[in-house]
Tab-separated table of C-alpha atoms in Angstrom:
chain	number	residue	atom	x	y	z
A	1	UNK	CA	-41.191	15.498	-44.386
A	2	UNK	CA	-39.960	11.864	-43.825
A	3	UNK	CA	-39.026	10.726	-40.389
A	4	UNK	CA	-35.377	10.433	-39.597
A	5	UNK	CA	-34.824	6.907	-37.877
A	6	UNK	CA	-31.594	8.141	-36.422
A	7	UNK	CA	-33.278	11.690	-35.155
A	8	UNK	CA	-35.910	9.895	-31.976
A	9	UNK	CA	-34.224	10.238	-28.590
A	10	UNK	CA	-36.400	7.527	-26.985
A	11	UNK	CA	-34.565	4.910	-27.658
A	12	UNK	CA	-34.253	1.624	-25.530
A	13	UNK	CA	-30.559	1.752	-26.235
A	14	UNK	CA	-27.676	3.528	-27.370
A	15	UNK	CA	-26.883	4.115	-31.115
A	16	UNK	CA	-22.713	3.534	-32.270
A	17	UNK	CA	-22.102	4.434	-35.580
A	18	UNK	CA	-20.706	1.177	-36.866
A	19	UNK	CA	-19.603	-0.355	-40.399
A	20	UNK	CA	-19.816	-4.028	-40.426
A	21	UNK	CA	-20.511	-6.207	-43.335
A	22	UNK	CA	-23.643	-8.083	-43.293
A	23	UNK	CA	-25.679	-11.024	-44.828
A	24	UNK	CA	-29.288	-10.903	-44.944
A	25	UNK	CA	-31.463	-13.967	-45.900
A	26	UNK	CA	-35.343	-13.287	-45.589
A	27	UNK	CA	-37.064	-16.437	-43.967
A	28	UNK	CA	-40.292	-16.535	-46.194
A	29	UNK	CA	-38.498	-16.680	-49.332
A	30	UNK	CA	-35.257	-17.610	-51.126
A	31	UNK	CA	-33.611	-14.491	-51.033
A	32	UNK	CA	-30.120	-13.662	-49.255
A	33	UNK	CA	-28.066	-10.862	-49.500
A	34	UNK	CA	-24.782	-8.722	-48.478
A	35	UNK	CA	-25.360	-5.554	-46.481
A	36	UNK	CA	-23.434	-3.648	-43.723
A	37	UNK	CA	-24.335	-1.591	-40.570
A	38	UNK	CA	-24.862	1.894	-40.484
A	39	UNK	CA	-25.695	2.508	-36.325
A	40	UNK	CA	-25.967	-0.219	-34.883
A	41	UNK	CA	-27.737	-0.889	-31.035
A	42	UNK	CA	-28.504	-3.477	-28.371
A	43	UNK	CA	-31.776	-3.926	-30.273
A	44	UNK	CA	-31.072	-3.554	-33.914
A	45	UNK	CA	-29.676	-1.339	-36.094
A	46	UNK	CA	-29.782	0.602	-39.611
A	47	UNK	CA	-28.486	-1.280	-42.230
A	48	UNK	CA	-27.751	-1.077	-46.420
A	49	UNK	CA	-28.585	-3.862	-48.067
A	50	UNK	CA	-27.681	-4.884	-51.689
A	51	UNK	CA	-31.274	-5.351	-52.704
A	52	UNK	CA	-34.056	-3.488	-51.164
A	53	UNK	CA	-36.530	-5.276	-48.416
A	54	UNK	CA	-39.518	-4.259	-47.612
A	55	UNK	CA	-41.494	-3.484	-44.197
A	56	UNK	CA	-42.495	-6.379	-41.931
A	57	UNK	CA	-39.901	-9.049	-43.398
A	58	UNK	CA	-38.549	-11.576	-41.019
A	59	UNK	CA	-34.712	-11.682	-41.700
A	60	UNK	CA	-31.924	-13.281	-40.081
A	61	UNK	CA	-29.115	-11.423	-40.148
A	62	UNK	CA	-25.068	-12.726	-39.862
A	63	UNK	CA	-22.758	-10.568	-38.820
A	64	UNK	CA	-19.625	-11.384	-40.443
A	65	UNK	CA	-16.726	-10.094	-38.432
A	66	UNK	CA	-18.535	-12.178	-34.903
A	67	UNK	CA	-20.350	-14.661	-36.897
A	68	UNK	CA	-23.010	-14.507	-34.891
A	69	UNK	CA	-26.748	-14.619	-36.098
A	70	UNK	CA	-29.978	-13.367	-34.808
A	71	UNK	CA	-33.406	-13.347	-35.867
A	72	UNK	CA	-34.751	-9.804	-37.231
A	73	UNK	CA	-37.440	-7.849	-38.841
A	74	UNK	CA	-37.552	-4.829	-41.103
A	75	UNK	CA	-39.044	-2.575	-39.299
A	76	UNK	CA	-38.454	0.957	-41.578
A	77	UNK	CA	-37.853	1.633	-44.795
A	78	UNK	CA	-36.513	5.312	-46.268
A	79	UNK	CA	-38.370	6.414	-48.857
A	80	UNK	CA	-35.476	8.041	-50.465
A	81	UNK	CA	-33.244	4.614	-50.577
A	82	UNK	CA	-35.218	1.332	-50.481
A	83	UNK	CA	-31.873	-0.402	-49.858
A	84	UNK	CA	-31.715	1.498	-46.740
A	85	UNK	CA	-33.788	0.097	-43.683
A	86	UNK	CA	-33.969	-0.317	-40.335
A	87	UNK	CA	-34.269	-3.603	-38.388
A	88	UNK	CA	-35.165	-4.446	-34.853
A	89	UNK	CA	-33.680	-7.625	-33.159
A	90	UNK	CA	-36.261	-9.942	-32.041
A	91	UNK	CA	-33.768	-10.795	-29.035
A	92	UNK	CA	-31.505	-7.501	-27.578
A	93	UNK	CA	-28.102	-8.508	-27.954
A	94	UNK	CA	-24.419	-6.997	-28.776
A	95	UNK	CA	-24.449	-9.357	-31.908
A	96	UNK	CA	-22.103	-6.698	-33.706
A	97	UNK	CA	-18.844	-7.164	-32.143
A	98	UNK	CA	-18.823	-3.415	-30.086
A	99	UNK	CA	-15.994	-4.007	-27.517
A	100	UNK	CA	-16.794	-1.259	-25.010
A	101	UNK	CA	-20.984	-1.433	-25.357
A	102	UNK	CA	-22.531	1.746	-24.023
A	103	UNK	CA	-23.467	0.890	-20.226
A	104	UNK	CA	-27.424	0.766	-21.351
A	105	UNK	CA	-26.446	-2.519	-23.499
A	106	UNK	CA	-25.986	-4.538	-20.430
A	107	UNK	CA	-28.159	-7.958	-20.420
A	108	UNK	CA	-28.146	-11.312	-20.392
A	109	UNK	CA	-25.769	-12.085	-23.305
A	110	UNK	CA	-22.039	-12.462	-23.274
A	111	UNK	CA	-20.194	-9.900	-24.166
């Protein structure tokens, strides 16, 4: 049985379930694409992405409706849908435009 990324309950921060369209552009090769948020968190989120990624790229994502950007890496892939995968922020930060963060998102960026 796979692991369900969304299924731990040790997470750093809290998970909103969030649609927010995405671009994705890999930093080792030419390759960008369009995406949007599944869950997002304070450190990173699950995302669908219009080509699949693999494990262990380092990605920087733009979110679309903040235009903000942040460094990422894949950090899970499912199995069942490659284009599905989760990413981990290599800086925690609110970069996807939640206007009431859960309380455990509170750091050193602005909200």
């Amino acid at each position: 049985m796979c692991p369900d990324p969304l299924a731990n309950e040790n997470r750093r921060s809290t998970r909103v379930r969030m649609k927010v369209r995405i671009a994705a552009q890999v930093l080792s090769e030419p390759l960008t694409c369009d995406g949007e948020t599944i869950v997002v968190n304070r450190h990173g989120a699950l995302i669908s992405t219009a080509v699949p990624l693999r494990v262990g790229m380092r990605i920087e994502i733009h979110v679309i409706l903040t235009e903000k950007r942040a460094l990422a890496q894949v950090v899970y892939i499912d199995p069942d849908g490659p284009r599905l995968c989760g990413i981990g922020l290599d800086k925690p930060e609110n970069i996807w435009g939640v206007s009431l963060p859960p309380d455990d998102w509170t750091g050193d960026e602005v909200r």
